[in-house]
Coordinates of C-alpha atoms in Angstrom, one line a residue:
Chain B
M1 CA -264.5 56.5 -51.7
T2 CA -261.2 54.8 -51.8
G3 CA -257.7 56.2 -51.1
P4 CA -256.8 59.2 -49.1
V5 CA -258.0 62.7 -50.1
L6 CA -254.6 64.2 -49.6
S7 CA -251.4 62.3 -50.0
V8 CA -248.0 64.0 -49.4
R9 CA -245.0 61.9 -50.4
D10 CA -241.4 62.8 -49.5
L11 CA -242.1 66.5 -49.8
V12 CA -239.1 68.8 -49.7
V13 CA -239.4 72.6 -49.6
E14 CA -236.2 74.6 -50.1
I15 CA -235.2 78.2 -49.7
P16 CA -232.1 79.2 -51.5
T17 CA -230.1 81.9 -49.7
R18 CA -226.7 83.5 -50.1
R19 CA -225.4 81.3 -47.4
G20 CA -226.7 78.0 -48.7
V21 CA -230.0 76.2 -49.2
L22 CA -232.4 75.9 -46.3
R23 CA -234.8 73.1 -45.9
P24 CA -237.9 74.2 -43.9
V25 CA -239.7 71.0 -45.0
D26 CA -237.6 67.8 -45.3
R27 CA -238.9 64.6 -46.7
V28 CA -242.3 64.8 -45.1
S29 CA -244.9 62.1 -46.0
Y30 CA -248.5 61.7 -44.7
D31 CA -252.0 60.9 -45.9
I32 CA -255.4 62.4 -44.8
A33 CA -258.5 60.4 -45.5
A34 CA -262.0 61.8 -46.0
G35 CA -263.7 62.9 -42.8
E36 CA -260.4 62.7 -40.9
I37 CA -258.6 65.5 -39.0
L38 CA -254.8 65.3 -39.1
G39 CA -253.2 67.5 -36.5
V40 CA -249.8 68.9 -37.5
V41 CA -248.1 70.2 -34.4
G42 CA -244.7 71.6 -33.6
E43 CA -242.9 74.7 -32.2
S44 CA -242.3 77.8 -34.2
G45 CA -240.0 77.2 -37.1
A46 CA -240.7 73.4 -37.2
G47 CA -242.1 73.7 -40.7
K48 CA -245.7 73.0 -40.0
S49 CA -247.1 76.2 -41.6
M50 CA -244.7 75.8 -44.5
T51 CA -246.1 72.2 -45.1
G52 CA -249.6 73.6 -45.2
N53 CA -248.7 76.4 -47.5
A54 CA -247.0 73.9 -49.9
V55 CA -250.1 71.8 -50.0
I56 CA -252.3 74.8 -51.0
G57 CA -249.7 76.2 -53.3
L58 CA -249.1 79.4 -51.4
L59 CA -245.4 79.2 -50.8
D60 CA -243.8 82.6 -50.8
R61 CA -240.9 82.9 -53.2
P62 CA -238.1 82.0 -53.0
A63 CA -239.4 79.0 -51.1
R64 CA -240.3 76.2 -53.5
I65 CA -241.0 72.5 -53.7
T66 CA -237.9 70.7 -54.9
A67 CA -238.8 67.1 -54.5
G68 CA -241.6 64.8 -53.6
E69 CA -245.2 64.9 -54.6
I70 CA -248.6 66.1 -53.3
L71 CA -251.6 64.2 -54.5
L72 CA -255.2 65.4 -54.2
T73 CA -257.4 62.3 -54.6
G74 CA -254.6 60.7 -56.5
E75 CA -253.9 63.6 -58.9
P76 CA -250.6 65.3 -58.6
I77 CA -251.0 69.0 -57.8
H78 CA -247.5 70.0 -56.8
G79 CA -246.4 70.9 -60.3
L80 CA -249.5 73.2 -60.9
N81 CA -249.2 76.9 -61.0
G82 CA -251.0 80.0 -61.9
E83 CA -254.5 79.6 -63.3
A84 CA -254.8 75.8 -62.8
L85 CA -253.8 76.1 -59.1
R86 CA -256.2 79.1 -58.6
R87 CA -259.1 76.9 -59.9
L88 CA -258.2 74.2 -57.5
R89 CA -257.9 76.5 -54.5
G90 CA -261.2 77.4 -53.1
R91 CA -263.0 74.8 -55.2
R92 CA -261.3 71.6 -54.0
M93 CA -259.1 73.0 -51.2
G94 CA -260.3 75.5 -48.6
M95 CA -258.1 77.5 -46.3
I96 CA -258.6 79.0 -42.8
F97 CA -255.9 81.2 -41.4
Q98 CA -255.0 82.4 -38.0
D99 CA -256.2 86.0 -38.2
P100 CA -259.7 86.3 -39.6
L101 CA -259.4 90.1 -40.0
T102 CA -256.6 89.8 -42.5
S103 CA -258.2 87.0 -44.5
L104 CA -261.4 88.9 -45.2
N105 CA -261.6 91.9 -47.5
P106 CA -262.6 94.9 -45.3
L107 CA -264.3 96.7 -48.2
L108 CA -266.7 94.0 -49.2
T109 CA -269.7 92.7 -47.3
V110 CA -269.4 89.1 -46.2
G111 CA -272.2 88.3 -48.6
D112 CA -270.3 89.7 -51.5
Q113 CA -267.2 87.7 -50.6
L114 CA -269.2 84.5 -50.3
T115 CA -271.2 84.9 -53.5
E116 CA -268.0 85.8 -55.4
T117 CA -266.4 82.6 -54.2
I118 CA -269.4 80.5 -55.1
L119 CA -269.9 82.1 -58.5
E120 CA -266.2 81.7 -59.3
H121 CA -266.2 78.0 -58.6
L122 CA -269.7 76.6 -59.1
P123 CA -272.0 76.8 -62.1
V124 CA -274.9 78.5 -60.4
S125 CA -277.0 81.6 -60.9
A126 CA -276.4 84.8 -58.8
A127 CA -279.7 84.2 -56.9
E128 CA -278.7 80.6 -56.1
A129 CA -275.3 81.8 -55.0
R130 CA -276.9 84.2 -52.5
K131 CA -279.1 81.4 -51.2
R132 CA -276.1 79.2 -50.8
A133 CA -274.2 82.0 -49.1
I134 CA -276.9 82.4 -46.5
A135 CA -277.0 78.6 -46.0
A136 CA -273.3 78.6 -45.5
L137 CA -273.5 81.3 -42.8
E138 CA -276.3 79.5 -41.1
E139 CA -274.3 76.3 -41.2
V140 CA -271.4 77.8 -39.3
G141 CA -273.7 79.1 -36.7
I142 CA -274.1 82.8 -37.4
P143 CA -277.4 84.0 -36.0
A144 CA -279.8 85.9 -38.3
A145 CA -277.7 85.0 -41.3
R146 CA -280.2 86.6 -43.7
Q147 CA -279.7 90.0 -42.1
R148 CA -276.0 89.6 -41.4
I149 CA -275.1 88.8 -45.0
G150 CA -275.0 92.6 -45.8
S151 CA -272.6 93.3 -42.9
Y152 CA -268.9 94.2 -43.3
P153 CA -266.2 92.1 -41.5
H154 CA -265.5 94.9 -38.9
E155 CA -269.1 94.5 -37.7
F156 CA -268.5 91.0 -36.5
S157 CA -266.6 89.9 -33.4
G158 CA -263.4 87.8 -33.6
G159 CA -265.2 84.5 -33.2
M160 CA -267.9 85.4 -35.7
R161 CA -265.3 86.5 -38.2
Q162 CA -263.6 83.2 -37.9
R163 CA -266.9 81.6 -38.6
V164 CA -267.3 83.7 -41.7
V165 CA -263.8 82.5 -42.8
I166 CA -264.9 78.9 -42.3
A167 CA -268.0 79.5 -44.3
L168 CA -265.9 81.0 -47.0
A169 CA -263.6 78.0 -47.0
L170 CA -266.5 75.6 -47.2
C171 CA -268.9 77.4 -49.6
A172 CA -267.6 75.7 -52.7
E173 CA -267.7 72.3 -51.1
P174 CA -264.0 71.4 -51.1
E175 CA -262.6 68.0 -50.3
L176 CA -259.7 69.3 -48.2
I177 CA -259.4 72.1 -45.7
V178 CA -256.1 73.4 -44.5
A179 CA -256.6 75.2 -41.2
D180 CA -253.5 77.1 -40.0
E181 CA -253.8 78.0 -36.3
P182 CA -257.5 78.7 -36.7
T183 CA -258.1 79.3 -33.0
T184 CA -254.9 80.8 -31.8
A185 CA -256.2 84.4 -31.9
L186 CA -259.4 83.5 -30.1
D187 CA -260.5 83.3 -26.5
V188 CA -261.0 79.9 -24.8
S189 CA -264.8 79.9 -24.9
V190 CA -264.8 80.9 -28.6
Q191 CA -262.0 78.5 -29.4
A192 CA -264.2 75.7 -28.0
Q193 CA -267.0 76.8 -30.3
I194 CA -264.8 76.9 -33.4
I195 CA -263.2 73.5 -32.6
A196 CA -266.7 71.9 -32.2
L197 CA -267.8 73.5 -35.5
L198 CA -264.8 72.2 -37.4
K199 CA -265.3 68.7 -36.0
R200 CA -269.0 68.7 -36.9
L201 CA -268.4 70.0 -40.4
C202 CA -265.6 67.4 -40.9
R203 CA -267.9 64.6 -39.8
E204 CA -271.0 65.7 -41.6
R205 CA -269.4 66.6 -44.9
G206 CA -266.6 64.1 -45.0
V207 CA -264.0 66.8 -45.5
A208 CA -260.4 66.0 -44.9
V209 CA -258.9 68.6 -42.5
M210 CA -255.3 69.4 -42.0
L211 CA -255.2 71.3 -38.6
V212 CA -251.9 73.1 -38.1
T213 CA -251.4 74.3 -34.5
H214 CA -248.9 74.6 -31.7
D215 CA -251.5 73.8 -29.0
M216 CA -251.3 70.1 -27.9
G217 CA -254.6 70.5 -26.1
V218 CA -256.4 71.5 -29.3
I219 CA -254.8 68.6 -31.1
A220 CA -255.8 66.1 -28.4
E221 CA -259.4 67.2 -28.6
A222 CA -259.9 67.7 -32.3
A223 CA -257.5 65.5 -34.3
D224 CA -257.8 61.8 -35.2
R225 CA -254.2 61.5 -36.0
V226 CA -251.2 63.7 -35.2
A227 CA -248.0 64.5 -37.0
V228 CA -245.3 66.0 -34.8
M229 CA -242.7 68.1 -36.7
Y230 CA -239.3 69.0 -35.6
A231 CA -236.7 71.1 -37.6
G232 CA -238.6 70.4 -40.8
R233 CA -239.0 66.7 -40.4
L234 CA -241.7 64.4 -39.1
A235 CA -240.7 63.3 -35.6
E236 CA -243.7 61.2 -35.0
L237 CA -246.9 60.3 -36.7
G238 CA -249.8 58.2 -35.4
P239 CA -253.3 58.1 -33.9
V240 CA -253.8 60.9 -31.4
R241 CA -254.4 58.6 -28.4
E242 CA -251.2 56.8 -29.1
V243 CA -249.0 59.9 -29.7
V244 CA -250.3 61.9 -26.8
G245 CA -250.7 59.0 -24.4
N246 CA -247.6 57.0 -25.3
A247 CA -245.2 59.2 -27.1
R248 CA -242.4 57.2 -28.7
H249 CA -240.2 60.0 -29.9
P250 CA -238.3 61.6 -27.1
Y251 CA -239.1 65.1 -28.4
T252 CA -242.9 64.3 -28.3
A253 CA -242.5 62.9 -24.8
G254 CA -240.6 66.0 -23.7
L255 CA -243.2 68.3 -25.3
M256 CA -245.9 66.5 -23.3
A257 CA -244.0 66.6 -20.1
S258 CA -243.2 70.3 -20.4
T259 CA -246.9 71.2 -20.9
P260 CA -248.3 72.3 -17.5
S261 CA -251.1 69.8 -16.9
A262 CA -254.1 69.7 -14.7
S263 CA -252.7 67.2 -12.3
G264 CA -249.2 68.6 -12.0
G265 CA -249.7 71.2 -9.4
H266 CA -246.6 73.1 -8.3
R267 CA -244.2 70.3 -9.3
R268 CA -241.4 71.5 -11.5
L269 CA -242.0 71.3 -15.2
R270 CA -239.8 69.0 -17.2
Q271 CA -237.6 71.0 -19.5
I272 CA -236.2 70.2 -22.9
P273 CA -232.8 71.8 -22.7
G274 CA -231.8 74.3 -25.5
A275 CA -233.9 75.3 -28.4
M276 CA -234.7 74.0 -31.9
P277 CA -231.8 74.3 -34.3
R278 CA -231.8 77.1 -36.8
L279 CA -232.4 75.9 -40.3
D280 CA -228.9 76.8 -41.4
A281 CA -227.4 74.7 -38.6
V282 CA -229.4 71.5 -38.5
P283 CA -227.0 69.0 -37.0
D284 CA -225.9 65.8 -38.7
G285 CA -227.9 62.7 -37.8
C286 CA -231.1 63.1 -35.8
P287 CA -231.9 66.8 -35.6
F288 CA -233.0 66.3 -32.0
H289 CA -229.8 64.7 -30.7
P290 CA -228.2 67.7 -29.1
R291 CA -231.2 68.1 -26.8
C292 CA -231.9 64.4 -26.4
E293 CA -230.9 62.5 -23.3
R294 CA -231.3 59.2 -25.0
A295 CA -228.8 60.1 -27.8
E296 CA -226.1 57.6 -28.6
A297 CA -223.3 57.6 -31.2
R298 CA -225.6 56.4 -33.9
C299 CA -227.9 59.4 -33.4
R300 CA -225.0 61.8 -34.1
Q301 CA -224.2 60.6 -37.6
A302 CA -225.9 60.1 -40.9
P303 CA -228.1 58.5 -42.0
E304 CA -230.6 60.2 -39.7
P305 CA -233.6 58.3 -38.5
M306 CA -236.7 58.8 -40.6
L307 CA -240.2 57.5 -40.1
Q308 CA -239.8 55.1 -43.0
T309 CA -236.5 53.7 -41.8
C310 CA -237.7 53.2 -38.2
D311 CA -240.9 51.7 -37.0
G312 CA -243.1 54.0 -39.1
R313 CA -244.4 55.8 -36.0
A314 CA -241.4 57.7 -34.6
A315 CA -238.3 58.9 -36.4
C316 CA -236.0 57.6 -33.7
W317 CA -233.4 54.9 -33.4
F318 CA -234.1 54.4 -29.7
P319 CA -237.8 55.2 -29.2
V320 CA -239.4 55.5 -25.8
V321 CA -241.1 52.2 -25.1
A322 CA -244.6 52.3 -23.7
D323 CA -244.9 52.3 -19.9
E324 CA -241.2 53.2 -19.6
E325 CA -240.8 56.0 -17.1
V326 CA -239.5 59.2 -18.8
P327 CA -236.6 60.3 -16.6
A328 CA -237.4 63.7 -15.0
Chain K
M1 CA -249.9 87.3 6.9
T2 CA -249.7 90.9 5.7
A3 CA -250.9 91.9 2.3
L4 CA -248.2 93.4 0.2
I5 CA -250.7 94.6 -2.4
R6 CA -254.2 95.6 -1.4
L7 CA -256.8 96.7 -3.9
E8 CA -260.0 98.2 -2.5
R9 CA -263.0 98.7 -4.8
L10 CA -260.7 99.5 -7.7
T11 CA -262.4 101.0 -10.7
R12 CA -261.1 102.3 -14.0
D13 CA -263.2 103.9 -16.7
F14 CA -261.9 104.8 -20.2
D15 CA -263.5 107.5 -22.2
V16 CA -264.3 106.0 -25.6
S17 CA -266.5 108.9 -26.9
K18 CA -266.3 110.0 -30.5
P19 CA -264.4 113.3 -31.0
W20 CA -266.4 116.3 -29.7
L21 CA -267.3 117.6 -33.1
N22 CA -269.0 114.3 -34.0
R23 CA -270.8 114.3 -30.7
V24 CA -272.1 117.8 -31.4
I25 CA -273.2 117.2 -34.9
E26 CA -274.5 113.7 -34.5
R27 CA -275.9 114.4 -31.0
L28 CA -274.1 111.5 -29.5
P29 CA -273.6 111.1 -25.8
R30 CA -270.3 110.5 -24.1
E31 CA -269.4 106.9 -23.8
T32 CA -267.3 105.2 -21.2
L33 CA -265.9 101.8 -21.0
R34 CA -265.6 100.3 -17.5
A35 CA -262.5 98.2 -17.8
V36 CA -262.2 97.5 -14.1
S37 CA -265.2 97.5 -12.0
D38 CA -265.2 97.4 -8.2
V39 CA -262.3 94.9 -7.7
S40 CA -261.0 94.3 -4.2
L41 CA -258.2 91.8 -3.5
E42 CA -255.2 91.2 -1.3
I43 CA -251.9 89.7 -2.3
P44 CA -249.9 88.4 0.7
A45 CA -246.1 88.7 0.6
G46 CA -244.3 85.8 -1.0
S47 CA -247.4 84.4 -2.8
V48 CA -248.4 84.2 -6.4
Y49 CA -251.7 85.7 -7.2
A50 CA -253.1 85.0 -10.7
L51 CA -255.7 87.0 -12.6
V52 CA -257.4 85.0 -15.4
G53 CA -260.0 86.0 -17.9
E54 CA -260.6 86.3 -21.5
S55 CA -259.7 89.4 -23.6
G56 CA -261.4 92.5 -22.4
S57 CA -261.8 91.2 -18.9
G58 CA -259.6 94.0 -17.5
K59 CA -256.8 91.7 -16.2
S60 CA -254.0 93.7 -17.9
T61 CA -255.5 97.0 -16.8
I62 CA -255.4 95.9 -13.2
G63 CA -251.7 95.0 -13.6
R64 CA -251.0 98.4 -15.2
I65 CA -252.8 100.3 -12.5
V66 CA -250.8 98.5 -9.8
A67 CA -247.6 99.2 -11.7
G68 CA -248.6 102.9 -11.9
L69 CA -248.8 102.9 -15.7
V70 CA -252.6 103.7 -15.6
R71 CA -254.4 105.8 -13.0
A72 CA -257.3 104.4 -11.2
S73 CA -260.7 106.2 -11.6
G74 CA -261.9 105.1 -8.2
G75 CA -260.8 103.0 -5.2
T76 CA -257.5 102.5 -3.6
V77 CA -254.3 100.7 -4.4
E78 CA -252.1 100.0 -1.4
I79 CA -248.6 98.7 -1.9
D80 CA -246.6 97.7 1.2
G81 CA -249.0 99.8 3.3
V82 CA -248.7 102.9 1.2
D83 CA -251.8 104.2 -0.5
T84 CA -250.6 105.1 -3.9
V85 CA -253.6 107.4 -4.6
S86 CA -253.3 109.7 -1.6
A87 CA -249.7 109.4 -0.3
A88 CA -247.0 112.0 -1.2
P89 CA -245.5 111.5 -4.6
A90 CA -242.0 110.9 -3.2
R91 CA -243.3 108.2 -1.0
V92 CA -245.2 106.6 -3.9
S93 CA -242.2 106.5 -6.2
E94 CA -240.2 105.0 -3.4
V95 CA -242.6 102.2 -2.9
R96 CA -242.9 101.7 -6.7
R97 CA -239.2 100.8 -6.8
E98 CA -240.1 97.6 -5.1
L99 CA -242.3 96.7 -8.1
Q100 CA -241.3 95.6 -11.6
M101 CA -243.1 94.4 -14.6
I102 CA -242.5 91.7 -17.3
F103 CA -244.5 92.1 -20.5
Q104 CA -245.9 89.6 -22.9
D105 CA -243.8 90.4 -26.0
P106 CA -240.1 90.0 -25.4
F107 CA -239.5 91.5 -28.9
A108 CA -241.3 94.7 -28.3
S109 CA -240.1 95.3 -24.7
L110 CA -236.4 95.5 -25.3
N111 CA -234.7 98.4 -27.0
P112 CA -233.2 97.0 -30.2
R113 CA -230.4 99.6 -30.2
W114 CA -229.1 99.0 -26.8
K115 CA -226.8 96.4 -25.6
V116 CA -228.1 93.9 -23.1
R117 CA -225.8 95.3 -20.4
R118 CA -227.4 98.7 -20.7
I119 CA -230.9 97.4 -20.9
I120 CA -230.6 95.3 -17.7
A121 CA -228.8 98.0 -15.7
E122 CA -231.1 100.9 -16.7
P123 CA -233.6 100.7 -13.8
V124 CA -230.6 101.1 -11.5
A125 CA -228.7 103.6 -13.6
V126 CA -231.6 106.0 -13.7
R127 CA -231.3 106.3 -9.9
G128 CA -227.6 107.1 -10.3
E129 CA -226.5 104.0 -8.5
S130 CA -223.5 101.9 -9.4
T131 CA -224.2 99.2 -12.1
E132 CA -220.7 97.7 -12.0
G133 CA -221.0 94.0 -12.9
L134 CA -224.7 94.1 -12.2
S135 CA -225.8 92.9 -15.7
E136 CA -223.3 90.1 -15.8
R137 CA -224.4 88.8 -12.4
L138 CA -228.1 88.9 -13.3
L139 CA -227.6 87.3 -16.7
E140 CA -226.0 84.3 -14.9
Q141 CA -228.8 84.3 -12.4
V142 CA -231.4 83.9 -15.1
G143 CA -229.4 81.1 -16.9
L144 CA -227.6 83.1 -19.6
S145 CA -223.9 83.8 -19.7
A146 CA -222.1 86.9 -18.5
A147 CA -220.6 87.4 -22.0
D148 CA -224.1 87.9 -23.4
A149 CA -224.1 91.4 -21.9
N150 CA -222.2 92.7 -24.9
K151 CA -224.9 91.4 -27.4
Y152 CA -227.9 93.1 -28.8
P153 CA -231.5 91.8 -28.3
H154 CA -231.8 90.5 -31.9
E155 CA -229.1 87.9 -31.2
F156 CA -231.4 86.1 -28.8
S157 CA -234.3 83.8 -29.2
G158 CA -237.7 84.5 -27.7
G159 CA -237.1 82.5 -24.6
Q160 CA -233.7 84.1 -24.0
R161 CA -235.2 87.5 -24.5
Q162 CA -237.8 86.8 -21.9
R163 CA -234.9 85.8 -19.5
I164 CA -233.3 89.2 -20.3
C165 CA -236.6 90.9 -19.4
I166 CA -236.7 89.0 -16.1
A167 CA -233.1 90.0 -15.4
R168 CA -234.0 93.6 -16.0
A169 CA -237.0 93.3 -13.6
L170 CA -234.7 91.9 -11.0
A171 CA -232.1 94.6 -11.3
S172 CA -233.6 97.0 -8.7
N173 CA -234.2 94.2 -6.1
P174 CA -237.9 94.3 -6.3
K175 CA -240.3 92.6 -3.9
I176 CA -243.1 92.4 -6.4
I177 CA -243.1 91.4 -10.0
I178 CA -246.1 91.9 -12.2
C179 CA -246.1 89.4 -15.1
D180 CA -248.5 90.2 -17.9
E181 CA -248.8 87.0 -20.0
P182 CA -245.1 86.3 -19.6
T183 CA -245.1 83.1 -21.6
S184 CA -247.9 83.5 -24.1
A185 CA -245.5 84.4 -26.9
L186 CA -243.3 81.4 -26.2
D187 CA -243.3 77.8 -27.4
V188 CA -244.2 75.1 -24.9
S189 CA -240.7 73.7 -24.3
V190 CA -239.4 77.2 -23.8
Q191 CA -242.4 78.2 -21.8
S192 CA -241.5 75.5 -19.3
Q193 CA -238.0 76.8 -19.0
V194 CA -239.2 80.3 -18.2
L195 CA -241.9 79.1 -15.8
N196 CA -239.3 77.0 -13.9
L197 CA -237.0 80.0 -13.8
M198 CA -239.7 82.2 -12.3
S199 CA -240.5 79.5 -9.7
D200 CA -236.8 79.2 -8.7
L201 CA -236.4 83.0 -8.4
R202 CA -239.5 83.2 -6.3
E203 CA -238.0 80.8 -3.8
E204 CA -234.5 82.3 -3.9
L205 CA -235.5 85.9 -3.6
G206 CA -238.8 85.6 -1.8
L207 CA -240.7 87.4 -4.6
T208 CA -244.4 88.1 -4.8
Y209 CA -245.9 87.7 -8.3
L210 CA -249.1 89.2 -9.7
F211 CA -249.4 86.8 -12.6
I212 CA -251.8 87.7 -15.4
S213 CA -252.7 85.1 -17.9
H214 CA -255.5 83.6 -20.0
D215 CA -254.0 80.2 -19.9
L216 CA -255.6 78.1 -17.2
T217 CA -253.0 75.3 -17.2
V218 CA -250.2 77.9 -16.7
V219 CA -252.1 79.6 -13.9
Q220 CA -252.8 76.3 -12.2
H221 CA -249.2 75.5 -12.3
M222 CA -248.0 78.8 -10.9
A223 CA -250.6 80.4 -8.7
D224 CA -251.4 80.1 -5.0
R225 CA -254.6 82.1 -5.3
I226 CA -256.6 82.8 -8.4
G227 CA -259.0 85.6 -9.3
V228 CA -261.3 85.1 -12.3
L229 CA -262.3 88.3 -14.1
Y230 CA -265.3 88.8 -16.4
L231 CA -266.0 92.1 -18.0
G232 CA -263.9 94.0 -15.4
A233 CA -265.4 92.4 -12.4
L234 CA -263.9 89.8 -10.1
V235 CA -266.5 87.1 -10.3
E236 CA -264.7 84.4 -8.3
E237 CA -261.6 84.2 -6.1
A238 CA -260.3 81.2 -4.3
P239 CA -257.1 79.3 -3.4
R240 CA -255.9 77.4 -6.5
D241 CA -256.8 73.9 -5.4
R242 CA -260.2 75.0 -4.1
L243 CA -261.0 76.8 -7.4
F244 CA -260.0 73.9 -9.6
A245 CA -261.7 71.3 -7.4
E246 CA -264.9 73.2 -7.0
P247 CA -265.5 76.2 -9.3
K248 CA -268.5 78.0 -8.0
H249 CA -269.3 80.7 -10.5
P250 CA -270.9 79.4 -13.8
Y251 CA -268.4 81.5 -15.8
T252 CA -265.5 79.7 -14.1
Q253 CA -267.1 76.4 -14.7
M254 CA -267.6 77.3 -18.4
L255 CA -263.9 78.4 -18.7
F256 CA -262.7 75.0 -17.2
D257 CA -265.0 73.0 -19.5
A258 CA -264.0 75.0 -22.6
A259 CA -260.2 74.8 -22.1
P260 CA -258.7 72.1 -24.3
R261 CA -257.4 69.2 -22.4
M262 CA -254.6 66.8 -23.2
D263 CA -256.7 63.8 -22.1
A264 CA -259.9 64.7 -23.8
F265 CA -259.6 62.7 -27.0
G266 CA -262.5 63.3 -29.4
R267 CA -264.4 64.9 -26.5
E268 CA -267.9 65.9 -27.6
V269 CA -269.1 68.7 -25.4
E270 CA -271.7 71.3 -25.9
P271 CA -269.6 74.4 -26.6
P272 CA -270.3 77.5 -24.5
K273 CA -272.9 79.8 -25.7
G274 CA -272.4 83.4 -26.9
E275 CA -269.4 85.7 -26.6
I276 CA -268.2 88.4 -24.3
P277 CA -270.7 91.2 -24.5
D278 CA -269.8 94.8 -25.6
A279 CA -268.1 96.4 -22.6
I280 CA -269.4 99.8 -23.5
N281 CA -273.0 98.7 -23.1
P282 CA -272.7 95.8 -20.7
P283 CA -275.9 93.9 -19.9
P284 CA -277.8 95.0 -16.8
G285 CA -277.7 93.0 -13.7
C286 CA -275.1 90.2 -13.6
P287 CA -272.8 90.8 -16.6
Y288 CA -272.8 87.1 -17.3
H289 CA -276.5 86.5 -17.4
P290 CA -277.0 86.3 -21.2
R291 CA -274.7 83.3 -21.4
C292 CA -275.4 81.7 -18.1
P293 CA -277.4 78.5 -17.9
M294 CA -278.4 79.2 -14.3
A295 CA -279.7 82.7 -14.9
T296 CA -283.1 83.6 -13.4
E297 CA -285.0 86.9 -13.2
V298 CA -283.0 88.3 -10.3
C299 CA -279.8 88.0 -12.5
W300 CA -281.3 90.2 -15.2
T301 CA -281.9 93.1 -12.9
E302 CA -279.6 92.9 -9.8
V303 CA -275.9 93.1 -9.8
P304 CA -274.7 90.3 -7.5
Q305 CA -272.7 91.2 -4.5
T306 CA -269.5 89.4 -3.4
R307 CA -270.3 86.5 -1.1
H308 CA -268.0 84.3 0.9
I309 CA -268.5 80.6 0.6
G310 CA -265.8 78.8 2.6
E311 CA -262.5 80.1 1.2
T312 CA -264.1 81.2 -2.0
R313 CA -265.4 84.7 -2.8
V314 CA -268.0 84.6 -5.6
R315 CA -270.2 87.1 -7.3
C316 CA -273.2 85.2 -8.3
H317 CA -276.8 85.0 -7.0
H318 CA -277.0 81.3 -7.4
A319 CA -273.6 79.9 -6.4
E320 CA -273.5 77.7 -3.4

């Protein structure tokens, strides 16, 4: 296959309010290839979930896409709505959300929910759909799938429920999966199981995965490439080893240094002063400059650094150079 | 070194039976959930003791028992030499003043209708003592400004609210602070600010922390001594460096392996097997045996007793 599965180009999402227009997603561009996991990381309010929702067409009004394009295997999908989008969702794009209990219907058995999705999107008979539903449950590692298919969501544990949600996302064989904090509500041991499952499915089926999370450890372990978001913009984008190991953007570097790490011991954690700006008060120039110790006059004024105008890796005029000591 | 907090064979059962009418009609037995099972530990003054475990391991229940929010079903809780189960109520409430708690959710633990000044001063005000200038002083101590005392909680971000919670906990000059997942609701960059603040306060005021968390990296950063809980039981306890260098219990080893690591790019590991069993019907013998790679026949039938191996206390038949 040629070309990326998902291609987002200069995407802008805006929310009109009485006090002006907010931009939770501001000129974001990235690609995801088949069989690749792109990790989207950032703190709360950075716009990472909003980007995911824009891709799958689940923006809550009044938020809307005002510029840019989203291409799924080359076809524009950002203009679609209603029925056309509904056909696409589930069939070509699967979704996994944070809380498996709210993304499953408590009144239907998991078998009903799976066969409904399969029948809706694929031209198969009811018997075949049931067979596929059992196969999907087996694939995500639910023991005794044939017996469990008649169970209701409340009869499963948290980890098993999230497996059901993954089966549901995969049962119509989509090309792209958007996973929004899929392991945040789970315990460490179950989280490790779900990450291993996602990686295996991604590799075996060649699905493109957009993994949205705030957990750097999860990203480091699961993702092939990372996009770091800050105040609605991409701060850094690159292969996971590069970004985690040799962060170029001062925000990414600060984020890494402020994560308590295995080797750190009782040493003081590095702090990034202040907090992320509110969307109605994003400063001119680089949005990170008020918290950045490398900031100079150029950072405080427009035009702000963007990935495209800098080195393509970090949106920063004065990126951290590899092996340079980050001042504590 | 004297222990400021001493728990001896602490146990807590919760009655999770169906309502009595259902029990009569459906002939169901009473059911109990043992949230804390035979936990003994000591926290020396001025140290940080961390309890880690997954959900349902009983770590929060222990914190709440120590804080006096939940009663123990068995065993003793000694705070500063006073047995809170048998001592006179007046004596107990006196010793409880030395103990404050910080909760996980800084949005739910502050009264939205009160100004910050009143929130912070409340623990002192209920005792009828003077609160003149107290809130302002504490706000500055936790890195906010004195002028913030006139604001309401909604005007603050999550990290700032957690600072307010810390200021409130400090108001009555406590010796012990119980922190129940104090940074789980916060972003990483804010989390580091709060953790640093807690470390600073510990040094300045000589505080003792009982630190409850599921996050191993945070625990490793903060704690002097760590207790690992599984299904209500303390399966391993060791000084921090000992525990991380040489985890003895297979559950602790599994936790360490499963935790995502920043340097583990594309790591392919066999994920841990199974999930935490039902606490109402825990497996017989060692509660971890269904998931344990080392389990043998003795683990299916006999509950392991706590053994001392060097500085480590471990509850496992096979640990060495």
